Amino acid sequence: MESLAVRMASTTMMMSRGIRLNGAVFRWRDASSVQNARTLYVTAKLERDLYWNDKYEKGEDQFKKILIANRGEIACRVMSTCKRLGIKTVAIHSDVDSNAKFVRMADEAFCVGPAPTSQSYLKMDAILDVIRQTGAEAVHPGYGFLSENMEFARRLAEIGVVFIGPTSKSIKAMGDKIESKRVAMGAKVNMIPGYDGEVKDEEEAVRVAKDIGYPVMIKASAGGGGKGLRIAWNDKEARNGFRLSKSEAASSFGDDRMLIEKYIDNPRHIEMQVLCDQHGNALYLNERECSIQRRNQKVIEEAPSTFIDPATRKSMGEQAVALAKSVGYTSAGTVEFLVDSKRKFYFLEMNTRLQVEHPITECITGIDIVHQMIRAAKGHKLLHQQSDVIINGWSFECRVYAEDPYKAFGLPSIGRLSRYIEPTHIPFVRCDSGITEGSDISIYYDPLICKLVTYGQTRNEALDTMAKALDSYVIRGVTHNIPLLRDVITEKRFVKGDISTKYLPETYPDGFKGKALSIPQEQCLMAIACCVHAKEDLRNMSFMNEDGKLVELVKPTRWTLHASLKKDVFPVDVHLNNENNFVVNIGDEHLVIANNFTLASPVINALVNGKSEIFQLISRKVGHISMQYLGTLFEVQVLEDRMAEVWNFMPAKIIADTSAMVIAPMPGLVKSLAVKVGDQVAEGQEVLVLEAMKMQNSLTAGKQGKIKQVNVKQGETVSSDDILVELE
């Protein structure tokens, strides 16, 4: 905190109760400033006016009650702005979400059905009934679900309720990927070569793909968020991709129309945020870089992009605004582009809704996008000119998912958050989440835990803050993707800004294997684990007798240990010196570690030779200490002399042969079965389709053989690592 204050003082002007830094105000927090309606608290002592550039007229008319037709973090995000503005909120929820954070946050909440989205969050009649009961004047749809459904917008208009988003006409023109291509061509937006029409079946998909030339992108006309989208490099992939995408689109959007276009190989995915009103005004709020993706879904975003120069930014922004104006757009929206290595950009699609990654644009522009959506829906004019929209600093968003990053860069995980601590104590960190400790991550919805956002005056500052935030983020009870996120943000290509949509498979060609530690890092980790062992030993030497008096035995000050992280075993000497510091000798390293942490805290902010290092203590068992370091979970074996002598006599664990099994890589629902007992299958042949978090995954046989046993039925729910099908 002191270094931050010193850095600011050297470059900023001191103000009463605060500091101004390039237009952003940082104020010391006191009792009166807690009520400030335009602040985001980032620490207990320091706050930043996040929305320093948000314009509105004092006393302007606003909605009295808004229903949020969504769930999770985006429902919380919309409610946050509504609460600042004094607007009452109504939540709708499924039965499994009855105790969710967004439900408790709302002024009113109504259950609209069971867990499946088709019976709850997509059930228009039930939602309209709640609107009538509550007298809500407007509906904010968030993203996903009904946010780009023109039928929902039309039905709201029929009963005199405002849809906080574009008109149904704009949704039809831009939400439909087939129609949007035609409109974009008319608006003279740069286009990707493709088929101008709906593709009806697998055979037509193959014919169209051949005409365009492989590789092609097969995607749902009503799609978004990477769902209903596949890349095909040959006829077989075109057939399978069309079938899976069509089924996925029907399940997620209730619309299975498909289109095909040329796939631009090795591009960047860069999008332009636009903001429009009902009076013909339109702005672009600059770009977001969204190239770090897995399965066509974004994982890490940043604003601005390292690749876009001012001329390209202006051209992209003007084309995005021209497209929005051509369809009479009246809200916030996002125009997505693919950009090649020569900065030539091509229209991909327009999302007629609030985008998941909108917080990073808010951080660099100071504009509350949700507030401006509400203002535009109420009929107010935008008060910004294009010259008011500046780039102030740099921002990153990491999507923290309940996923296993070691499986295809992230397959869904489910469970209950047994412990959950967000790193909001760190300056310039924002957490947009919809969960709390004790929340359940289920198979029914997207496995997003939090959008972790950091901000800095430079890209490196924002990255450094992100690394610290990820190291300090405590998540227990579910598998999460922090190991992958933490590794990416410090990987040399990413730090240089040398990225594309192929970044993950190119950087990790054999899949993500966890952080590869250097020898000094390994020895540092083992040293900390040995200190944990020593502290536990010291704690065990103190206990209370029957009279409640503290009894202390003669405590040791030196420990002779053996530590191993992989196969190599290191002798370790640990000594507690007179300054109450641990002096650790391991390999060639001589480390002085401050005895300033407790075993009760999940996060260890260690001082190693005067340098700050962050570890998380996950679990302690006899001889084994599990720790998270640089994002990755490591198990360190720590043994005393006597135990080390007998350890070599322990039998090795036998690894089971799973080549004759099809095992569930994630929890999910069996959507379809393609085999039965007695069938002959070839290696790589599809056995079943497993649906998880609205994504459909084809599971194949690992080898040629005969089906011995099928352990599941269509429609059955399975857990991760369940044996689904067995071969002879």
XYZ file of C-alpha atoms in Angstrom:
728
model
C 0.000 0.000 0.000
C 2.845 2.397 0.836
C 4.584 1.788 -2.504
C 1.282 2.383 -4.308
C 0.764 5.665 -2.461
C 4.331 6.758 -3.210
C 3.914 5.873 -6.894
C 0.670 7.821 -7.116
C 2.053 10.804 -5.236
C 4.886 11.119 -7.728
C 2.571 11.286 -10.746
C -0.673 12.780 -9.468
C -2.187 15.828 -7.883
C -3.310 15.553 -4.275
C -6.958 16.413 -3.722
C -9.105 16.878 -0.655
C -9.796 13.385 0.691
C -8.285 11.830 -2.423
C -5.928 11.500 -5.368
C -6.724 11.965 -9.065
C -4.928 9.711 -11.539
C -5.627 10.330 -15.241
C -9.247 11.174 -14.519
C -9.828 8.359 -12.017
C -10.339 9.402 -8.415
C -8.911 7.384 -5.529
C -10.318 8.345 -2.142
C -9.593 7.322 1.419
C -12.646 5.609 2.743
C -14.574 7.037 5.696
C -18.095 6.786 7.091
C -19.505 9.475 4.790
C -17.982 8.078 1.587
C -19.462 4.613 2.128
C -22.758 5.986 0.814
C -21.161 7.305 -2.381
C -23.322 5.798 -5.129
C -20.590 5.788 -7.743
C -17.759 3.866 -6.110
C -16.343 0.386 -6.243
C -14.563 -0.640 -3.043
C -11.306 -2.407 -3.717
C -9.809 -2.564 -0.220
C -10.810 -1.737 3.309
C -8.792 1.489 3.075
C -8.852 2.496 -0.571
C -11.604 2.954 -3.121
C -11.718 3.974 -6.756
C -14.494 5.801 -8.582
C -14.956 3.107 -11.213
C -17.629 5.051 -13.063
C -15.836 8.397 -13.143
C -16.981 9.037 -16.736
C -20.628 7.947 -16.365
C -22.893 10.777 -17.547
C -26.517 11.401 -16.616
C -28.744 14.337 -15.739
C -29.489 14.861 -12.076
C -33.112 14.069 -11.267
C -33.859 12.486 -14.646
C -36.837 10.127 -14.817
C -36.066 6.439 -14.206
C -37.794 3.080 -13.819
C -39.166 2.262 -10.368
C -38.935 -1.535 -10.659
C -36.941 -3.805 -12.988
C -37.186 -7.582 -13.353
C -33.923 -9.366 -14.166
C -34.643 -12.352 -16.412
C -31.398 -14.134 -15.651
C -29.377 -15.727 -12.886
C -25.912 -15.859 -11.333
C -23.276 -13.162 -11.627
C -24.983 -11.145 -14.369
C -28.185 -10.888 -12.333
C -26.075 -9.628 -9.407
C -24.284 -7.174 -11.708
C -27.530 -5.615 -12.976
C -28.968 -5.494 -9.455
C -25.851 -3.690 -8.246
C -26.447 -0.783 -10.621
C -30.181 -0.780 -9.846
C -29.486 -0.534 -6.119
C -27.132 2.410 -6.660
C -29.880 4.154 -8.604
C -32.580 3.322 -6.050
C -34.492 1.050 -8.446
C -36.364 -1.948 -6.966
C -35.430 -5.345 -8.422
C -37.294 -8.598 -9.042
C -35.510 -11.937 -9.463
C -36.842 -15.022 -11.165
C -35.225 -18.356 -10.345
C -35.443 -22.117 -10.709
C -36.055 -24.325 -7.694
C -32.361 -25.248 -7.366
C -31.447 -21.544 -7.287
C -33.815 -20.718 -4.411
C -30.997 -19.778 -2.036
C -28.649 -18.265 -4.608
C -26.876 -14.956 -4.048
C -28.874 -13.103 -6.716
C -32.164 -14.283 -5.182
C -31.163 -12.952 -1.760
C -29.945 -9.710 -3.336
C -33.271 -8.899 -5.023
C -36.143 -6.994 -3.403
C -38.568 -9.688 -4.632
C -37.991 -13.201 -5.952
C -40.235 -15.753 -7.642
C -39.642 -19.389 -8.601
C -40.583 -20.004 -12.237
C -39.910 -23.733 -12.531
C -37.507 -26.647 -12.047
C -33.782 -26.675 -12.822
C -33.751 -27.338 -16.609
C -33.559 -23.991 -18.404
C -36.370 -24.885 -20.798
C -38.678 -25.210 -17.791
C -37.544 -22.079 -15.936
C -35.280 -19.350 -17.345
C -36.547 -19.872 -20.908
C -40.212 -20.213 -19.883
C -41.710 -16.969 -21.175
C -45.254 -17.508 -19.857
C -44.035 -17.998 -16.290
C -41.798 -14.908 -16.484
C -44.618 -12.780 -17.913
C -46.863 -13.901 -15.039
C -44.264 -12.648 -12.540
C -44.085 -9.316 -14.370
C -47.858 -8.914 -14.045
C -47.791 -9.878 -10.354
C -45.009 -7.475 -9.429
C -45.796 -4.531 -11.676
C -42.248 -4.439 -13.031
C -41.923 -1.659 -15.598
C -38.931 -3.094 -17.422
C -36.950 -6.303 -17.903
C -33.177 -6.604 -18.138
C -32.314 -9.967 -19.765
C -28.564 -10.026 -18.982
C -26.797 -12.328 -21.455
C -27.773 -15.789 -22.692
C -31.238 -17.243 -22.043
C -33.816 -14.791 -23.513
C -31.452 -11.852 -24.035
C -31.507 -12.157 -27.835
C -34.991 -13.609 -28.229
C -37.091 -11.275 -30.385
C -40.296 -13.116 -29.441
C -39.707 -12.287 -25.776
C -39.013 -8.630 -26.613
C -42.180 -8.501 -28.737
C -44.364 -10.031 -26.012
C -43.038 -7.553 -23.465
C -43.894 -4.674 -25.784
C -47.437 -6.034 -26.171
C -48.066 -5.688 -22.414
C -46.373 -2.300 -22.160
C -43.199 -3.497 -20.436
C -39.848 -2.130 -21.595
C -37.185 -4.575 -22.773
C -33.810 -3.164 -21.666
C -32.028 -3.929 -24.871
C -32.556 -3.356 -28.583
C -35.899 -3.539 -30.361
C -37.221 -6.867 -31.622
C -36.490 -5.599 -35.152
C -32.809 -5.082 -34.296
C -32.639 -8.457 -32.559
C -34.100 -10.130 -35.620
C -31.650 -8.390 -37.941
C -28.516 -8.914 -35.819
C -29.357 -11.851 -33.534
C -30.003 -14.033 -36.566
C -26.537 -14.782 -37.945
C -27.852 -15.407 -41.463
C -29.778 -12.134 -41.648
C -26.975 -10.191 -39.919
C -24.527 -11.095 -42.691
C -26.880 -9.639 -45.288
C -27.399 -6.464 -43.241
C -23.658 -6.083 -42.624
C -22.936 -6.333 -46.335
C -25.472 -3.551 -46.939
C -23.746 -1.410 -44.268
C -20.407 -1.946 -46.079
C -18.846 -3.856 -43.185
C -15.878 -6.100 -44.079
C -17.198 -9.682 -44.543
C -15.907 -13.269 -44.293
C -16.641 -15.400 -47.411
C -19.485 -17.802 -46.714
C -22.833 -19.320 -47.725
C -25.654 -16.789 -47.748
C -28.485 -18.935 -46.374
C -29.607 -21.646 -43.963
C -27.966 -25.088 -44.197
C -30.638 -27.785 -43.839
C -28.859 -31.099 -43.210
C -25.519 -32.916 -42.969
C -25.213 -33.601 -46.680
C -25.858 -29.973 -47.583
C -23.326 -28.987 -44.920
C -20.676 -31.104 -46.655
C -21.577 -29.707 -50.091
C -21.474 -26.076 -48.880
C -18.214 -26.661 -46.999
C -16.583 -28.068 -50.134
C -17.787 -25.104 -52.196
C -16.335 -22.599 -49.690
C -13.208 -24.661 -49.089
C -12.021 -26.164 -45.816
C -11.587 -25.192 -43.052
C -15.103 -23.881 -42.383
C -16.978 -22.618 -39.350
C -20.343 -24.269 -38.697
C -22.443 -22.188 -36.336
C -25.972 -21.701 -35.067
C -27.854 -18.759 -36.529
C -29.158 -17.846 -33.055
C -25.957 -18.878 -31.283
C -23.497 -17.151 -29.015
C -20.993 -17.854 -26.256
C -19.316 -20.582 -28.316
C -22.382 -22.833 -28.157
C -23.627 -24.392 -31.383
C -20.273 -23.780 -33.086
C -17.729 -26.181 -34.585
C -14.701 -25.946 -36.878
C -14.528 -28.559 -39.654
C -11.405 -29.460 -41.634
C -12.897 -32.318 -43.683
C -16.177 -34.012 -44.696
C -16.363 -36.201 -41.578
C -15.891 -33.247 -39.244
C -18.463 -31.262 -41.217
C -21.094 -33.992 -40.728
C -20.356 -34.499 -37.038
C -19.976 -30.785 -36.369
C -23.282 -29.979 -38.061
C -25.139 -32.688 -36.102
C -23.718 -31.741 -32.694
C -24.020 -27.989 -33.249
C -27.619 -28.272 -34.456
C -28.635 -30.316 -31.405
C -26.717 -27.979 -29.085
C -28.392 -24.924 -30.628
C -31.863 -26.403 -30.201
C -31.130 -27.153 -26.543
C -29.538 -23.780 -25.731
C -31.490 -21.331 -27.889
C -34.627 -23.138 -29.069
C -33.497 -22.412 -32.655
C -31.484 -24.996 -34.631
C -30.935 -23.108 -37.914
C -27.317 -23.405 -39.066
C -24.974 -21.447 -41.329
C -21.467 -22.077 -42.683
C -18.675 -19.639 -43.503
C -14.960 -19.673 -44.192
C -12.811 -20.165 -41.106
C -10.007 -17.584 -40.901
C -7.083 -19.654 -39.634
C -4.937 -18.279 -36.800
C -6.794 -14.953 -36.345
C -7.306 -12.666 -33.397
C -10.826 -12.320 -31.998
C -11.379 -8.617 -31.306
C -14.726 -7.032 -30.562
C -16.026 -3.466 -30.456
C -18.461 -2.301 -27.760
C -21.184 0.015 -29.067
C -23.708 2.121 -27.169
C -26.793 3.645 -28.827
C -29.996 5.471 -27.848
C -33.467 6.031 -29.297
C -32.490 9.410 -30.764
C -30.039 8.193 -33.414
C -26.912 8.655 -31.312
C -24.277 5.910 -31.362
C -20.775 5.533 -29.915
C -18.072 2.903 -29.819
C -16.396 2.307 -26.455
C -13.202 0.897 -27.977
C -12.125 -2.696 -28.399
C -11.655 -5.823 -26.318
C -9.140 -8.557 -27.160
C -10.803 -11.974 -26.728
C -8.382 -14.349 -28.466
C -7.637 -16.668 -25.516
C -10.321 -19.302 -26.051
C -11.031 -22.975 -25.600
C -13.793 -24.684 -27.576
C -14.590 -21.255 -29.091
C -15.404 -19.855 -25.644
C -13.453 -16.938 -24.225
C -11.271 -17.492 -21.161
C -9.180 -14.323 -20.784
C -10.023 -10.900 -22.201
C -8.241 -7.562 -22.106
C -8.935 -3.976 -23.057
C -7.490 -2.400 -25.050
C -5.778 -4.792 -27.482
C -1.998 -4.721 -27.865
C -2.454 -5.303 -31.604
C -4.858 -2.552 -32.631
C -3.403 0.797 -33.662
C -5.419 4.064 -33.571
C -6.259 3.958 -37.280
C -7.570 0.375 -37.125
C -9.474 1.165 -33.927
C -11.190 4.102 -35.589
C -12.063 2.100 -38.698
C -13.426 -0.853 -36.691
C -15.384 1.473 -34.421
C -16.908 3.404 -37.301
C -17.963 0.203 -39.085
C -19.481 -1.116 -35.839
C -21.437 2.122 -35.358
C -22.560 2.110 -39.024
C -23.866 -1.427 -38.608
C -25.727 -0.521 -35.403
C -27.297 2.547 -37.006
C -28.370 0.548 -40.076
C -30.738 -1.507 -37.915
C -31.896 1.328 -35.650
C -30.000 -0.046 -32.657
C -30.979 1.534 -29.303
C -28.913 -0.122 -26.554
C -25.536 -1.638 -25.701
C -24.232 -4.241 -28.124
C -21.020 -5.822 -29.317
C -19.764 -6.211 -32.887
C -17.250 -9.044 -33.133
C -14.462 -9.201 -35.712
C -11.765 -11.644 -36.753
C -8.488 -9.826 -37.400
C -5.658 -11.302 -39.451
C -1.911 -10.730 -39.084
C -2.051 -7.650 -41.352
C -4.793 -6.009 -39.243
C -7.444 -6.725 -41.861
C -10.676 -7.299 -39.978
C -13.828 -9.208 -40.909
C -17.322 -9.117 -39.419
C -18.102 -12.196 -37.348
C -21.392 -11.404 -35.613
C -23.186 -8.857 -33.485
C -24.327 -9.750 -29.991
C -27.470 -7.763 -29.273
C -27.049 -7.847 -25.503
C -24.769 -7.017 -22.628
C -21.515 -8.912 -23.142
C -19.985 -11.146 -20.459
C -16.703 -9.231 -20.579
C -18.189 -5.704 -20.373
C -16.430 -4.926 -17.012
C -13.034 -4.409 -18.662
C -14.517 -1.767 -20.945
C -16.035 -0.075 -17.896
C -12.602 -0.038 -16.245
C -10.858 1.774 -19.109
C -13.699 4.149 -20.061
C -15.280 4.897 -16.671
C -18.779 4.307 -18.102
C -21.409 2.152 -16.349
C -22.726 0.256 -19.368
C -25.686 -1.221 -17.462
C -26.719 2.261 -16.313
C -26.525 3.589 -19.867
C -28.635 0.652 -21.102
C -31.298 1.514 -18.517
C -31.150 5.214 -19.459
C -31.469 4.434 -23.178
C -34.413 2.103 -22.530
C -36.139 4.892 -20.585
C -35.741 7.160 -23.615
C -32.903 9.385 -22.442
C -30.239 10.643 -24.826
C -26.631 9.586 -24.532
C -24.743 12.505 -23.028
C -21.333 11.352 -24.271
C -19.684 12.430 -27.494
C -17.212 10.098 -29.200
C -14.385 12.372 -28.014
C -15.456 11.732 -24.384
C -14.651 8.017 -24.742
C -10.981 7.647 -23.902
C -8.701 4.736 -23.054
C -7.616 5.202 -19.454
C -5.254 2.418 -18.378
C -5.496 -1.311 -19.020
C -7.816 -4.031 -17.755
C -7.926 -7.846 -17.781
C -10.704 -10.309 -17.108
C -10.079 -13.939 -16.192
C -13.142 -16.157 -16.282
C -12.803 -18.382 -13.237
C -14.725 -21.579 -14.003
C -15.530 -24.739 -12.103
C -13.584 -26.751 -14.654
C -10.736 -29.211 -14.799
C -8.065 -27.417 -16.891
C -6.118 -30.656 -17.350
C -8.967 -32.056 -19.480
C -9.239 -30.320 -22.881
C -8.291 -26.992 -21.236
C -11.388 -27.147 -19.069
C -14.176 -29.698 -18.732
C -16.950 -28.845 -16.236
C -16.793 -29.758 -12.565
C -19.624 -29.781 -10.041
C -19.753 -29.608 -6.269
C -20.299 -27.347 -3.289
C -17.972 -24.483 -2.435
C -16.807 -25.572 1.002
C -14.591 -22.499 1.316
C -14.640 -19.389 -0.813
C -12.695 -16.131 -0.366
C -12.479 -13.569 -3.177
C -9.256 -11.487 -3.408
C -11.059 -8.146 -3.138
C -8.653 -6.996 -0.422
C -6.110 -6.362 -3.193
C -6.220 -2.852 -4.729
C -7.671 -2.557 -8.250
C -9.406 -5.956 -8.164
C -13.066 -6.401 -9.096
C -14.969 -9.670 -8.648
C -18.263 -10.097 -10.521
C -19.637 -13.304 -9.047
C -22.986 -14.869 -8.274
C -21.902 -17.349 -5.641
C -20.852 -17.426 -2.007
C -19.328 -19.974 0.324
C -21.732 -22.934 0.434
C -23.068 -22.380 -3.107
C -23.541 -25.386 -5.381
C -22.175 -25.641 -8.916
C -24.646 -27.906 -10.734
C -24.800 -29.597 -14.125
C -27.707 -27.440 -15.236
C -25.961 -24.114 -15.783
C -22.749 -22.512 -16.966
C -19.907 -23.377 -14.525
C -18.733 -19.755 -14.196
C -17.634 -18.968 -10.638
C -16.469 -15.390 -11.108
C -15.265 -12.796 -13.583
C -12.007 -11.713 -11.963
C -11.105 -8.241 -13.229
C -7.967 -6.205 -12.581
C -7.015 -2.687 -13.605
C -3.749 -0.773 -13.917
C -2.309 2.308 -15.539
C -0.194 -0.012 -17.720
C -0.657 -3.526 -19.046
C 2.126 -4.873 -16.827
C 0.542 -3.342 -13.722
C -2.796 -4.972 -14.522
C -1.062 -8.318 -15.179
C 0.918 -8.166 -11.921
C -2.279 -7.466 -9.991
C -4.008 -10.368 -11.752
C -1.205 -12.767 -10.772
C -1.472 -11.706 -7.133
C -5.274 -11.963 -7.219
C -5.226 -15.479 -8.691
C -2.630 -16.592 -6.127
C -4.837 -15.253 -3.310
C -8.196 -16.554 -4.604
C -9.412 -19.324 -2.255
C -11.750 -21.894 -3.844
C -12.385 -25.243 -2.179
C -14.919 -27.972 -2.977
C -14.791 -27.853 -6.784
C -12.045 -28.237 -9.352
C -11.284 -24.857 -10.950
C -9.256 -23.430 -13.821
C -7.010 -21.059 -11.850
C -3.921 -23.218 -12.643
C -4.397 -22.535 -16.367
C -5.264 -18.854 -15.942
C -2.257 -18.236 -13.692
C 0.124 -19.934 -16.105
C -1.183 -18.082 -19.165
C -0.867 -14.570 -17.729
C 2.858 -15.057 -17.040
C 3.681 -17.060 -20.199
C 6.170 -15.141 -22.372
C 4.066 -15.089 -25.571
C 1.039 -13.774 -23.733
C 3.059 -11.159 -21.856
C 4.417 -9.920 -25.219
C 0.875 -9.813 -26.643
C 1.742 -12.392 -29.315
C -1.580 -14.258 -29.291
C -4.309 -15.627 -31.555
C -7.354 -17.858 -31.185
C -4.940 -20.811 -31.491
C -2.892 -19.665 -28.511
C -3.857 -22.483 -26.115
C -3.237 -25.463 -28.442
C -0.029 -23.867 -29.750
C 1.334 -23.048 -26.294
C 0.249 -26.355 -24.783
C 0.333 -28.834 -27.719
C -0.001 -31.827 -25.389
C -2.644 -30.169 -23.248
C -2.163 -28.205 -20.072
C -0.010 -30.095 -17.566
C 0.282 -27.519 -14.784
C 2.992 -25.031 -13.923
C 6.508 -26.220 -14.795
C 8.595 -25.041 -11.853
C 12.241 -24.091 -12.097
C 14.646 -25.806 -9.683
C 14.776 -22.759 -7.338
C 10.959 -22.606 -7.351
C 10.716 -26.317 -6.546
C 13.136 -25.926 -3.656
C 11.284 -22.856 -2.387
C 8.002 -24.814 -2.416
C 9.571 -27.754 -0.570
C 11.135 -25.367 1.964
C 7.749 -23.807 2.745
C 6.218 -27.291 3.091
C 8.983 -28.199 5.559
C 8.222 -25.022 7.539
C 4.548 -26.035 7.640
C 5.649 -29.426 9.003
C 7.797 -27.698 11.645
C 4.986 -25.335 12.691
C 2.587 -28.256 13.025
C 5.158 -30.098 15.125
C 5.498 -27.044 17.398
C 1.755 -26.714 17.729
C 1.434 -30.362 18.694
C 3.876 -29.764 21.547
C 1.437 -27.380 23.247
C -1.809 -28.566 24.855
C -4.167 -27.844 27.731
C -4.315 -30.055 30.833
C -7.487 -30.860 32.788
C -7.310 -27.541 34.650
C -7.135 -25.589 31.400
C -3.534 -24.628 31.981
C -1.154 -24.502 29.053
C 1.354 -27.318 29.166
C 4.408 -26.978 26.968
C 7.019 -29.620 26.401
C 10.557 -28.748 25.442
C 10.091 -27.531 21.900
C 12.558 -28.421 19.161
C 14.324 -25.724 17.169
C 15.831 -27.957 14.492
C 14.324 -30.555 12.174
C 16.131 -32.992 9.872
C 13.719 -33.834 7.087
C 13.500 -35.425 3.643
C 11.355 -33.642 1.025
C 10.349 -34.652 -2.468
C 8.123 -33.070 -5.077
C 8.477 -35.568 -7.875
C 10.938 -38.452 -7.599
C 14.080 -36.772 -6.330
C 14.408 -36.690 -2.533
C 16.219 -33.757 -0.931
C 17.687 -33.733 2.585
C 16.399 -30.610 4.331
C 17.709 -28.908 7.445
C 15.252 -26.534 9.147
C 16.365 -24.332 12.026
C 14.309 -21.802 14.013
C 16.749 -19.007 14.844
C 16.739 -16.379 17.599
C 14.874 -13.885 15.360
C 12.018 -16.430 15.104
C 12.755 -17.031 11.422
C 13.096 -20.428 9.781
C 16.506 -21.007 8.221
C 16.162 -23.747 5.600
C 18.992 -25.495 3.758
C 17.811 -27.561 0.789
C 19.989 -28.554 -2.155
C 22.074 -25.514 -3.053
C 19.560 -23.098 -1.561
C 19.912 -21.291 1.764
C 16.551 -19.711 2.560
C 15.431 -17.495 5.433
C 11.646 -17.723 5.792
C 9.760 -15.402 8.118
C 7.690 -17.207 10.753
C 4.788 -14.836 10.113
C 2.006 -17.167 9.005
C -0.448 -19.500 10.743
C -1.736 -22.918 9.776
C -5.307 -21.686 10.239
C -5.122 -19.367 7.227
C -5.658 -20.884 3.758
C -3.277 -18.304 2.227
C 0.384 -18.077 3.234
C 1.932 -14.706 2.402
C 5.504 -15.814 2.941
C 8.688 -13.759 3.020
C 11.470 -15.855 1.500
C 14.860 -14.138 1.665
C 12.919 -10.880 1.940
C 10.880 -11.558 -1.220
C 7.085 -11.972 -1.053
C 5.729 -15.350 -2.215
C 2.092 -16.481 -2.034
C 1.137 -20.086 -1.289
C -2.135 -21.764 -0.395
C -2.233 -24.550 2.152
C -4.751 -27.038 0.761
C -4.400 -30.068 3.045
C -2.060 -31.793 5.482
C -1.770 -35.551 5.932
C 0.922 -37.611 7.561
C 3.939 -37.281 5.307
C 2.122 -35.237 2.651
C 1.398 -31.527 2.368
C -0.715 -30.234 -0.541
C -0.035 -26.644 -1.558
C -1.072 -24.323 -4.355
C 1.831 -22.340 -5.780
C 1.793 -20.123 -8.865
C -1.752 -21.384 -9.459
C -0.978 -25.119 -9.609
C -1.650 -27.696 -6.911
C 1.451 -29.632 -5.802
C 1.795 -32.453 -3.303
C 5.031 -32.336 -1.340
C 6.189 -35.356 0.600
C 7.828 -34.355 3.890
C 9.260 -37.153 6.040
C 11.339 -37.263 9.186
C 14.447 -39.459 9.210
C 12.761 -42.508 10.714
C 9.820 -42.434 8.275
C 12.097 -41.857 5.289
C 14.039 -45.059 6.094
C 10.953 -47.286 5.767
C 9.226 -45.392 2.943
C 11.185 -47.211 0.228
C 9.568 -50.471 1.341
C 6.052 -49.204 0.518
C 4.552 -50.989 -2.543
C 3.936 -48.839 -5.638
C 0.343 -48.022 -6.535
C -0.948 -50.111 -9.451
C -2.346 -47.968 -12.291
C -5.534 -49.441 -13.761
C -5.820 -50.080 -17.511
C -8.685 -47.898 -18.771
C -8.178 -48.370 -22.519
C -11.187 -50.714 -22.692
C -13.476 -48.242 -20.926
C -15.332 -45.088 -21.913
C -15.184 -42.912 -18.803
C -17.152 -39.718 -18.170
C -14.644 -36.838 -18.350
C -17.134 -34.598 -16.539
C -20.540 -34.769 -14.844
C -23.428 -34.486 -17.280
C -26.530 -35.906 -18.929
C -26.427 -38.778 -21.442
C -27.997 -37.144 -24.480
C -27.800 -40.136 -26.814
C -26.309 -43.649 -27.067
C -24.844 -44.877 -30.353
C -23.993 -48.467 -29.342
C -25.431 -51.524 -27.627
C -23.947 -54.698 -26.132
C -22.367 -56.865 -28.825
C -21.652 -54.057 -31.292
C -18.236 -53.870 -32.932
C -16.661 -50.421 -32.747
C -13.586 -48.887 -34.336
C -11.058 -46.723 -32.542
C -12.370 -43.143 -32.475
C -15.981 -44.174 -33.195
C -18.655 -42.230 -31.302
C -20.169 -44.221 -28.434
C -22.419 -41.618 -26.805
C -23.039 -37.874 -26.481
C -22.754 -36.314 -23.040
C -24.346 -32.921 -22.388
C -22.826 -30.763 -19.659
C -23.488 -27.101 -18.903
C -25.431 -26.800 -22.212
C -22.464 -28.093 -24.261
C -22.619 -31.429 -26.102
C -19.544 -33.648 -26.086
C -19.011 -36.703 -28.284
C -17.305 -39.564 -26.391
C -15.482 -42.127 -28.525
C -13.976 -45.587 -28.158
C -10.287 -45.566 -27.252
C -9.592 -48.736 -29.218
C -11.188 -51.228 -31.594
C -13.300 -53.909 -29.943
C -16.673 -55.374 -29.018
C -19.060 -53.671 -26.592
C -19.153 -55.767 -23.420
C -21.382 -53.633 -21.226
C -23.345 -50.356 -21.367
C -23.781 -48.957 -17.867
C -26.015 -45.962 -18.664
C -29.269 -45.105 -20.382
C -30.282 -42.110 -22.464
C -31.407 -39.267 -20.191
C -29.409 -40.536 -17.216
C -27.207 -38.199 -15.147
C -23.623 -39.326 -14.572
C -20.720 -38.138 -12.441
C -17.157 -37.437 -13.470
C -15.041 -40.627 -13.825
C -18.108 -42.924 -14.018
C -17.503 -45.926 -16.293
C -20.131 -45.531 -19.012
C -19.262 -48.248 -21.542
C -16.914 -51.247 -21.349
C -15.238 -53.109 -24.215
C -14.067 -56.715 -24.209
